[in-house]
C-alpha cells in the first residue's frame, strides 16, 4: 500500500503541473446568472459553475476557476477521474447516467464526442460535436434567457449509412455539492403538484412519466438545494423538461464528488430511429436557481412574460359552464346563465362538454365534432349571438385528441385509434386516443376545428385531454407513437392559431395533467386542477407557480358545496384563493340569490382592479407562518403596490395568532395598509377591533418584511385580502 500511495503521489504532481497550461473557458452571463464552461476539459467540455453571477470576472480568474474544479486521480478509480461533461458517455469513463445511449441494431453502442466547432456570445454557446468512429455528430446549444434561465438542447445527426436507434438523450445540470435536499411534486387527479422532500443522498432519484402526457403525478420541477431551503431563502437549483409527452428527470450524486440534475424525453423501444443523414432534437430542458424558491420561480415568470406570443391584454374574467349544467344543454338554461354571468361582470362565456353529436354523457360522441342537431336545431348561433350581444367573448370546449368507440368516427376509421395490438388499450372515461400522427386523422380533426372557427366567432378553445396514453402505437405490431403524437399536437395548435389570429387556447388535461412549458409555447393558459376546493388549491397553485406565471393559471371561484370534495366553503375564501391567477367562475349563477350575486360582482370588480398587477408582478410566498395560516401575495413590478391574502386553513395554538410578515417590498419605502376584504364579517371571532385596520397604518417595506403585523382573528376557511400602497 505504501509503494502504491507513493506512485499516486508522483503521478498527481505530474498531472497538476500539466493542468496549469492555459485552457479555453467560456463565460455565459445574463439575467443575474453565470455559466462557466471548461472547454478544454478532458474528453468533453464541462460546466464548472451554474448560478450566481460572476460578471466582470477576469479571464485569468475564470481559467483558475476551471482549473480549481478539476479532480485528482484517486486509488481504486480510473487513471483520469471522469466528470459530468456536456455529453457524458461510458467511453470517457463516465460510469453514471449517460447523456446519450443508442446503438446500431444492437451493436455500435459506444460514443465519445469531441469539439469540432464553437460559436458563442455572452449568453449563448453552440458546440459542434463529432465522433467519426461512431459516425455521429451533435450540436449542443446552451443559452441564458433574459431572466437568467439556462436552456439546454441537443440535436443528434446520424452520419453513417446504417440506421442508429436512440435510446436516451439527457441534458445534465451540475448543482453545488452542498445541495443535499431534493424537492419534487407528485399527485393524482384533483390533487396535482403535492410537494415532497427527501435527502439528496448518493445514488439516483428518478422520476419518469410514461403516460403520454406529463400526468397528474409528474413533477413540474426537480430541485436540489441547501437543507431547509424555502421560498424566501436557501440556495436552490431546479430543472424542468419543456415537453408534453413522456419524459424523465433525475437527481444523481456520485462518489467522485459530482451532483447533478438531468432531464429529457423518455423514449419507448424503437421510438426514435435515425436513418442515414437524419437528425433528432431533444426538447429544451430549462434550469433555474435562486436564493429561495421564489427567486427561482421569478426567473421562469420573467422569461415567459417576454415571449412574443405571451398574452398581454387583460385576462378576461371567464365563466365555464361545466359545473353549472354538465351535459344538460338547453338554450333556455344557457342563455339564462349567460345573462347572470354578464350581470356580475364576466367577460368570456365558455360552453363546455355536451354540445356535439351524440354527446349526452361521457360514453359517446368524442370525434364527431358537429353540433348536435337534436339539442341545437339552429346550431350554436342562438347561444353565441346571445353571448356576444351581452358583450362577452364566446369559448368552446373540445377534446380533439380523443375518440369514443361509440362514435361515427371510430366506426368509420378504427385504424385511426392509437394501439399497439389488435385489441384496444384499456379504456379510460370510455374513450381512446386518436392517432394525430396519422395524416388522414390529423386532416380530419384540423378540418373540423377550422370549420367551427369559420362558422362561429370563437375566441377561446378549452382544449381538454382526459386520459393517459396506454400502449400507444401506430397500429397492431406498429411503432411507438407518443413522440410523434406530441409533435403533431404542437403542429395542430399552431395551425389553428395561424388560421384564427387572436384565438386563445387553454391546456386542460383531466385538470392539471398536462402542465409544462412545451404546451405553453402553443397555448395561452393551463387549467390548474379540476379541484376547485380552495384549501386544496392553495398548495396546488403555490407549486404550479414554481414554473408557471399566475396569469397563465386558470383559477375559478366555486359553488358553496365543492363538487370535487363535498366541502362547504364560503364565497370569500373561494374568491380570495382564485384572485392570484386568471380569475373565473365555475358555478350555476342562475341559482344564486341577489345578495350573493352582488358579492360575486364585487369580487369580480376586485379581480379586474388587480389583474394587471397579477399579470406583471412578482409572486410572494411567505415562509415561517403558523401551520394554520397561509400568507401569499403579488408585488407590483415597480414595487409601488402589493396585494396579499391571509388565509386561515385551520385553528392555531396561538390565539390571537402571532405576527405575520409581508416581504418583497422596497425596504425603505413607506406603504399604507388597507383591508380590501375581511374574512366573513358576519362570523368575526375577534372580540375587539383590529387596531391597525381602524387607522391609517403606514409601515416601511423593511418593517413589513422583518417584523410584520398581527393578522385578523379568523375562523378556519376564512381569508382576508390586504392591499399595500406606496406613499410619496
Short mmCIF file of N, CA, C and O in Angstrom, two decimals, residues 239-333:
data_model
loop_
_atom_site.label_atom_id
_atom_site.label_comp_id
_atom_site.label_asym_id
_atom_site.label_seq_id
_atom_site.Cartn_x
_atom_site.Cartn_y
_atom_site.Cartn_z
N UNK A 239 -34.73 22.00 -12.34
CA UNK A 239 -34.86 21.85 -13.80
C UNK A 239 -36.29 21.44 -14.15
O UNK A 239 -37.02 20.85 -13.35
N UNK A 240 -36.65 21.77 -15.38
CA UNK A 240 -37.97 21.45 -15.94
C UNK A 240 -37.77 21.00 -17.38
O UNK A 240 -37.02 21.62 -18.13
N UNK A 241 -38.47 19.93 -17.77
CA UNK A 241 -38.43 19.45 -19.16
C UNK A 241 -39.62 20.05 -19.90
O UNK A 241 -40.77 19.76 -19.57
N UNK A 242 -39.34 20.89 -20.89
CA UNK A 242 -40.39 21.59 -21.63
C UNK A 242 -40.93 20.68 -22.74
O UNK A 242 -40.69 20.89 -23.93
N UNK A 243 -41.70 19.69 -22.32
CA UNK A 243 -42.16 18.66 -23.25
C UNK A 243 -43.47 18.08 -22.73
O UNK A 243 -43.62 17.86 -21.52
N UNK A 244 -44.41 17.82 -23.63
CA UNK A 244 -45.77 17.40 -23.24
C UNK A 244 -46.00 15.91 -23.39
O UNK A 244 -47.13 15.45 -23.23
N UNK A 245 -44.95 15.15 -23.67
CA UNK A 245 -45.07 13.70 -23.78
C UNK A 245 -44.35 13.01 -22.64
O UNK A 245 -44.22 13.53 -21.54
N UNK A 246 -43.87 11.80 -22.89
CA UNK A 246 -43.13 11.06 -21.88
C UNK A 246 -41.78 11.73 -21.60
O UNK A 246 -41.12 12.21 -22.53
N UNK A 247 -41.37 11.75 -20.34
CA UNK A 247 -40.11 12.40 -20.01
C UNK A 247 -39.52 11.80 -18.75
O UNK A 247 -40.18 11.08 -18.01
N UNK A 248 -38.24 12.13 -18.52
CA UNK A 248 -37.51 11.68 -17.34
C UNK A 248 -36.80 12.87 -16.72
O UNK A 248 -36.28 13.73 -17.43
N UNK A 249 -36.76 12.92 -15.40
CA UNK A 249 -35.86 13.82 -14.68
C UNK A 249 -35.21 13.00 -13.58
O UNK A 249 -35.81 12.07 -13.03
N UNK A 250 -33.99 13.36 -13.26
CA UNK A 250 -33.29 12.62 -12.22
C UNK A 250 -32.33 13.54 -11.49
O UNK A 250 -31.88 14.57 -12.01
N UNK A 251 -32.06 13.16 -10.26
CA UNK A 251 -31.01 13.78 -9.45
C UNK A 251 -30.03 12.68 -9.08
O UNK A 251 -30.43 11.60 -8.64
N UNK A 252 -28.75 12.96 -9.27
CA UNK A 252 -27.75 11.92 -9.05
C UNK A 252 -26.56 12.50 -8.31
O UNK A 252 -26.06 13.58 -8.68
N UNK A 253 -26.12 11.80 -7.29
CA UNK A 253 -24.92 12.16 -6.53
C UNK A 253 -23.98 10.97 -6.60
O UNK A 253 -24.39 9.84 -6.29
N UNK A 254 -22.74 11.20 -7.01
CA UNK A 254 -21.83 10.09 -7.27
C UNK A 254 -20.58 10.23 -6.41
O UNK A 254 -20.24 11.32 -5.92
N UNK A 255 -19.87 9.11 -6.28
CA UNK A 255 -18.76 9.03 -5.33
C UNK A 255 -17.52 9.79 -5.79
O UNK A 255 -16.56 9.91 -5.03
N UNK A 256 -17.52 10.32 -7.00
CA UNK A 256 -16.38 11.13 -7.45
C UNK A 256 -16.63 12.61 -7.22
O UNK A 256 -15.95 13.46 -7.80
N UNK A 257 -17.61 12.94 -6.38
CA UNK A 257 -17.80 14.33 -5.98
C UNK A 257 -18.61 15.16 -6.94
O UNK A 257 -18.47 16.38 -6.99
N UNK A 258 -19.48 14.51 -7.71
CA UNK A 258 -20.36 15.23 -8.64
C UNK A 258 -21.80 15.07 -8.19
O UNK A 258 -22.23 13.97 -7.79
N UNK A 259 -22.57 16.15 -8.28
CA UNK A 259 -24.01 16.11 -8.03
C UNK A 259 -24.66 16.87 -9.17
O UNK A 259 -24.20 17.95 -9.55
N UNK A 260 -25.71 16.30 -9.71
CA UNK A 260 -26.31 16.94 -10.88
C UNK A 260 -27.78 16.57 -11.01
O UNK A 260 -28.26 15.57 -10.45
N UNK A 261 -28.48 17.39 -11.77
CA UNK A 261 -29.84 17.13 -12.22
C UNK A 261 -29.78 16.89 -13.72
O UNK A 261 -28.94 17.47 -14.42
N UNK A 262 -30.68 16.06 -14.23
CA UNK A 262 -30.70 15.81 -15.67
C UNK A 262 -32.12 15.52 -16.11
O UNK A 262 -32.95 15.04 -15.31
N UNK A 263 -32.42 15.82 -17.35
CA UNK A 263 -33.76 15.59 -17.85
C UNK A 263 -33.80 15.49 -19.36
O UNK A 263 -32.87 15.89 -20.06
N UNK A 264 -34.89 14.93 -19.84
CA UNK A 264 -35.09 14.81 -21.27
C UNK A 264 -36.32 13.97 -21.57
O UNK A 264 -37.07 13.57 -20.68
N UNK A 265 -36.49 13.69 -22.84
CA UNK A 265 -37.61 12.87 -23.29
C UNK A 265 -37.38 11.41 -22.91
O UNK A 265 -36.24 10.92 -22.92
N UNK A 266 -38.45 10.71 -22.57
CA UNK A 266 -38.39 9.28 -22.32
C UNK A 266 -38.90 8.57 -23.56
O UNK A 266 -40.05 8.73 -23.97
N UNK A 267 -38.01 7.80 -24.19
CA UNK A 267 -38.33 7.15 -25.46
C UNK A 267 -38.71 5.70 -25.25
O UNK A 267 -38.07 4.97 -24.49
N UNK A 268 -39.76 5.26 -25.93
CA UNK A 268 -40.14 3.86 -25.93
C UNK A 268 -39.20 3.07 -26.85
O UNK A 268 -38.52 3.65 -27.70
N UNK A 269 -39.13 1.75 -26.71
CA UNK A 269 -38.25 0.96 -27.57
C UNK A 269 -38.52 1.21 -29.05
O UNK A 269 -39.66 1.11 -29.51
N UNK A 270 -37.46 1.57 -29.77
CA UNK A 270 -37.58 1.78 -31.20
C UNK A 270 -38.34 3.02 -31.61
O UNK A 270 -38.62 3.22 -32.79
N UNK A 271 -38.64 3.89 -30.66
CA UNK A 271 -39.46 5.06 -30.99
C UNK A 271 -38.70 6.09 -31.82
O UNK A 271 -39.29 6.83 -32.60
N UNK A 272 -37.38 6.13 -31.66
CA UNK A 272 -36.58 7.12 -32.39
C UNK A 272 -35.41 6.42 -33.07
O UNK A 272 -34.40 6.11 -32.44
N UNK A 273 -35.59 6.14 -34.35
CA UNK A 273 -34.54 5.52 -35.16
C UNK A 273 -34.13 6.53 -36.22
O UNK A 273 -34.96 6.98 -37.02
N UNK A 274 -32.84 6.88 -36.21
CA UNK A 274 -32.32 7.84 -37.18
C UNK A 274 -31.79 7.09 -38.40
O UNK A 274 -30.83 6.32 -38.32
N UNK A 275 -32.44 7.33 -39.50
CA UNK A 275 -31.94 6.78 -40.76
C UNK A 275 -30.69 7.55 -41.18
O UNK A 275 -30.41 8.62 -40.65
N UNK A 276 -29.92 7.05 -42.12
CA UNK A 276 -28.70 7.76 -42.54
C UNK A 276 -29.00 9.21 -42.91
O UNK A 276 -29.92 9.51 -43.67
N UNK A 277 -28.23 10.12 -42.32
CA UNK A 277 -28.39 11.54 -42.58
C UNK A 277 -29.47 12.24 -41.78
O UNK A 277 -29.58 13.47 -41.82
N UNK A 278 -30.28 11.49 -41.03
CA UNK A 278 -31.40 12.08 -40.29
C UNK A 278 -30.92 12.70 -38.98
O UNK A 278 -29.86 12.35 -38.44
N UNK A 279 -31.73 13.62 -38.47
CA UNK A 279 -31.43 14.27 -37.20
C UNK A 279 -32.62 14.14 -36.25
O UNK A 279 -33.75 13.91 -36.67
N UNK A 280 -32.34 14.28 -34.98
CA UNK A 280 -33.38 14.32 -33.95
C UNK A 280 -32.96 15.35 -32.91
O UNK A 280 -31.78 15.49 -32.60
N UNK A 281 -33.95 16.05 -32.40
CA UNK A 281 -33.69 17.12 -31.44
C UNK A 281 -34.41 16.84 -30.13
O UNK A 281 -35.56 16.40 -30.11
N UNK A 282 -33.73 17.10 -29.04
CA UNK A 282 -34.35 16.94 -27.73
C UNK A 282 -35.28 18.12 -27.45
O UNK A 282 -35.14 19.19 -28.06
N UNK A 283 -36.21 17.97 -26.52
CA UNK A 283 -36.90 19.16 -26.01
C UNK A 283 -35.91 20.04 -25.26
O UNK A 283 -34.83 19.58 -24.84
N UNK A 284 -36.28 21.29 -25.09
CA UNK A 284 -35.50 22.14 -24.20
C UNK A 284 -35.63 21.61 -22.76
O UNK A 284 -36.72 21.27 -22.31
N UNK A 285 -34.52 21.56 -22.08
CA UNK A 285 -34.52 21.34 -20.63
C UNK A 285 -34.04 22.65 -20.02
O UNK A 285 -33.02 23.21 -20.43
N UNK A 286 -34.82 23.15 -19.06
CA UNK A 286 -34.63 24.50 -18.57
C UNK A 286 -34.28 24.46 -17.09
O UNK A 286 -34.95 23.78 -16.31
N UNK A 287 -33.24 25.19 -16.72
CA UNK A 287 -32.81 25.22 -15.34
C UNK A 287 -32.89 26.61 -14.75
O UNK A 287 -32.61 27.61 -15.42
N UNK A 288 -33.29 26.68 -13.49
CA UNK A 288 -33.35 27.95 -12.78
C UNK A 288 -32.71 27.76 -11.41
O UNK A 288 -32.55 26.63 -10.93
N UNK A 289 -32.37 28.85 -10.79
CA UNK A 289 -31.76 28.81 -9.47
C UNK A 289 -32.16 30.08 -8.73
O UNK A 289 -32.70 31.02 -9.31
N UNK A 290 -31.93 30.10 -7.43
CA UNK A 290 -32.20 31.31 -6.68
C UNK A 290 -31.89 31.13 -5.22
O UNK A 290 -31.63 30.02 -4.73
N UNK A 291 -31.90 32.25 -4.51
CA UNK A 291 -31.84 32.21 -3.06
C UNK A 291 -33.27 32.06 -2.58
O UNK A 291 -33.96 33.02 -2.28
N UNK A 292 -33.74 30.83 -2.56
CA UNK A 292 -35.13 30.52 -2.26
C UNK A 292 -35.92 30.22 -3.52
O UNK A 292 -35.57 30.64 -4.63
N UNK A 293 -37.01 29.49 -3.33
CA UNK A 293 -37.83 29.09 -4.47
C UNK A 293 -38.52 30.26 -5.15
O UNK A 293 -38.83 30.21 -6.34
N UNK A 294 -38.79 31.34 -4.39
CA UNK A 294 -39.42 32.49 -5.01
C UNK A 294 -38.53 33.09 -6.09
O UNK A 294 -38.98 33.36 -7.21
N UNK A 295 -37.25 33.29 -5.78
CA UNK A 295 -36.34 33.83 -6.79
C UNK A 295 -36.20 32.87 -7.97
O UNK A 295 -36.17 33.30 -9.13
N UNK A 296 -36.12 31.58 -7.68
CA UNK A 296 -36.06 30.58 -8.75
C UNK A 296 -37.28 30.71 -9.67
O UNK A 296 -37.16 30.71 -10.89
N UNK A 297 -38.48 30.84 -9.08
CA UNK A 297 -39.70 30.91 -9.88
C UNK A 297 -39.78 32.20 -10.67
O UNK A 297 -40.30 32.23 -11.79
N UNK A 298 -39.26 33.30 -10.11
CA UNK A 298 -39.33 34.58 -10.81
C UNK A 298 -38.53 34.55 -12.11
O UNK A 298 -38.86 35.27 -13.06
N UNK A 299 -37.49 33.74 -12.18
CA UNK A 299 -36.75 33.62 -13.44
C UNK A 299 -37.65 33.00 -14.52
O UNK A 299 -37.64 33.44 -15.68
N UNK A 300 -38.42 31.98 -14.15
CA UNK A 300 -39.36 31.41 -15.11
C UNK A 300 -40.41 32.45 -15.51
O UNK A 300 -40.68 32.65 -16.69
N UNK A 301 -41.01 33.12 -14.53
CA UNK A 301 -42.08 34.06 -14.83
C UNK A 301 -41.59 35.19 -15.71
O UNK A 301 -42.25 35.57 -16.69
N UNK A 302 -40.43 35.75 -15.36
CA UNK A 302 -39.91 36.87 -16.13
C UNK A 302 -39.63 36.52 -17.57
O UNK A 302 -39.91 37.30 -18.48
N UNK A 303 -39.09 35.33 -17.79
CA UNK A 303 -38.76 34.94 -19.17
C UNK A 303 -40.00 34.65 -19.99
O UNK A 303 -40.10 35.05 -21.15
N UNK A 304 -40.98 33.94 -19.40
CA UNK A 304 -42.18 33.66 -20.16
C UNK A 304 -42.90 34.95 -20.56
O UNK A 304 -43.48 35.04 -21.65
N UNK A 305 -42.87 35.93 -19.70
CA UNK A 305 -43.56 37.19 -19.99
C UNK A 305 -42.90 37.98 -21.11
O UNK A 305 -43.53 38.89 -21.65
N UNK A 306 -41.68 37.63 -21.47
CA UNK A 306 -41.01 38.33 -22.55
C UNK A 306 -41.15 37.62 -23.90
O UNK A 306 -40.61 38.09 -24.90
N UNK A 307 -41.89 36.52 -23.93
CA UNK A 307 -42.12 35.84 -25.21
C UNK A 307 -43.01 36.70 -26.09
O UNK A 307 -43.94 37.35 -25.61
N UNK A 308 -42.79 36.69 -27.40
CA UNK A 308 -43.65 37.49 -28.28
C UNK A 308 -45.11 37.05 -28.28
O UNK A 308 -46.01 37.86 -28.48
N UNK A 309 -45.37 35.76 -28.03
CA UNK A 309 -46.74 35.25 -28.06
C UNK A 309 -47.42 35.30 -26.71
O UNK A 309 -48.57 34.88 -26.57
N UNK A 310 -46.74 35.81 -25.68
CA UNK A 310 -47.34 35.82 -24.34
C UNK A 310 -48.57 36.71 -24.33
O UNK A 310 -48.56 37.81 -24.90
N UNK A 311 -49.68 36.27 -23.72
CA UNK A 311 -50.88 37.11 -23.69
C UNK A 311 -50.67 38.34 -22.81
O UNK A 311 -50.38 38.21 -21.62
N UNK A 312 -50.81 39.51 -23.41
CA UNK A 312 -50.57 40.75 -22.68
C UNK A 312 -51.83 41.57 -22.44
O UNK A 312 -51.81 42.48 -21.62
N UNK A 313 -52.92 41.28 -23.15
CA UNK A 313 -54.13 42.03 -22.85
C UNK A 313 -54.69 41.53 -21.51
O UNK A 313 -54.40 40.41 -21.08
N UNK A 314 -55.51 42.34 -20.83
CA UNK A 314 -56.07 41.88 -19.55
C UNK A 314 -56.77 40.54 -19.69
O UNK A 314 -57.54 40.31 -20.64
N UNK A 315 -56.50 39.64 -18.76
CA UNK A 315 -57.07 38.30 -18.81
C UNK A 315 -58.59 38.39 -18.57
O UNK A 315 -59.03 38.81 -17.50
N UNK A 316 -59.40 37.97 -19.56
CA UNK A 316 -60.86 38.10 -19.41
C UNK A 316 -61.41 37.25 -18.26
O UNK A 316 -61.03 36.09 -18.10
N UNK A 317 -62.29 37.85 -17.47
CA UNK A 317 -62.99 37.09 -16.43
C UNK A 317 -63.84 36.03 -17.13
O UNK A 317 -64.65 36.35 -18.00
N UNK A 318 -63.64 34.77 -16.77
CA UNK A 318 -64.19 33.65 -17.53
C UNK A 318 -65.22 32.88 -16.71
O UNK A 318 -64.97 32.58 -15.53
N UNK A 319 -66.33 32.58 -17.32
CA UNK A 319 -67.27 31.62 -16.73
C UNK A 319 -67.29 30.38 -17.60
O UNK A 319 -67.49 30.46 -18.81
N UNK A 320 -67.06 29.22 -16.96
CA UNK A 320 -67.14 27.94 -17.65
C UNK A 320 -68.40 27.23 -17.20
O UNK A 320 -68.74 27.22 -16.02
N UNK A 321 -69.11 26.59 -18.13
CA UNK A 321 -70.44 26.06 -17.84
C UNK A 321 -70.44 24.67 -17.22
O UNK A 321 -71.51 24.17 -16.85
N UNK A 322 -69.29 24.01 -17.11
CA UNK A 322 -69.28 22.58 -16.77
C UNK A 322 -70.02 22.29 -15.47
O UNK A 322 -70.98 21.53 -15.44
N UNK A 323 -69.60 22.88 -14.37
CA UNK A 323 -70.23 22.56 -13.09
C UNK A 323 -71.61 23.20 -12.95
O UNK A 323 -72.35 22.87 -12.03
N UNK A 324 -71.95 24.10 -13.86
CA UNK A 324 -73.28 24.71 -13.83
C UNK A 324 -74.33 23.81 -14.46
O UNK A 324 -75.45 23.70 -13.94
N UNK A 325 -74.00 23.14 -15.57
CA UNK A 325 -75.03 22.37 -16.29
C UNK A 325 -74.59 20.96 -16.66
O UNK A 325 -75.42 20.13 -17.03
N UNK A 326 -73.29 20.67 -16.58
CA UNK A 326 -72.76 19.39 -17.06
C UNK A 326 -73.29 19.12 -18.48
O UNK A 326 -73.11 19.96 -19.35
N UNK A 327 -73.94 17.98 -18.73
CA UNK A 327 -74.40 17.65 -20.09
C UNK A 327 -75.82 18.14 -20.37
O UNK A 327 -76.36 17.89 -21.46
N UNK A 328 -76.42 18.82 -19.44
CA UNK A 328 -77.82 19.24 -19.59
C UNK A 328 -77.88 20.55 -20.37
O UNK A 328 -78.07 21.63 -19.80
N UNK A 329 -77.73 20.46 -21.66
CA UNK A 329 -77.69 21.65 -22.51
C UNK A 329 -79.08 21.98 -23.04
O UNK A 329 -79.70 21.17 -23.73
N UNK A 330 -79.56 23.17 -22.70
CA UNK A 330 -80.76 23.72 -23.33
C UNK A 330 -80.48 25.19 -23.57
O UNK A 330 -79.77 25.85 -22.80
N UNK A 331 -81.05 25.70 -24.64
CA UNK A 331 -80.84 27.11 -24.96
C UNK A 331 -81.37 27.99 -23.84
O UNK A 331 -80.73 28.98 -23.45
N UNK A 332 -82.53 27.65 -23.29
CA UNK A 332 -83.13 28.46 -22.24
C UNK A 332 -82.21 28.54 -21.02
O UNK A 332 -81.98 29.63 -20.47
N UNK A 333 -81.69 27.40 -20.58
CA UNK A 333 -80.83 27.37 -19.40
C UNK A 333 -79.54 28.15 -19.65
O UNK A 333 -79.09 28.94 -18.80
#
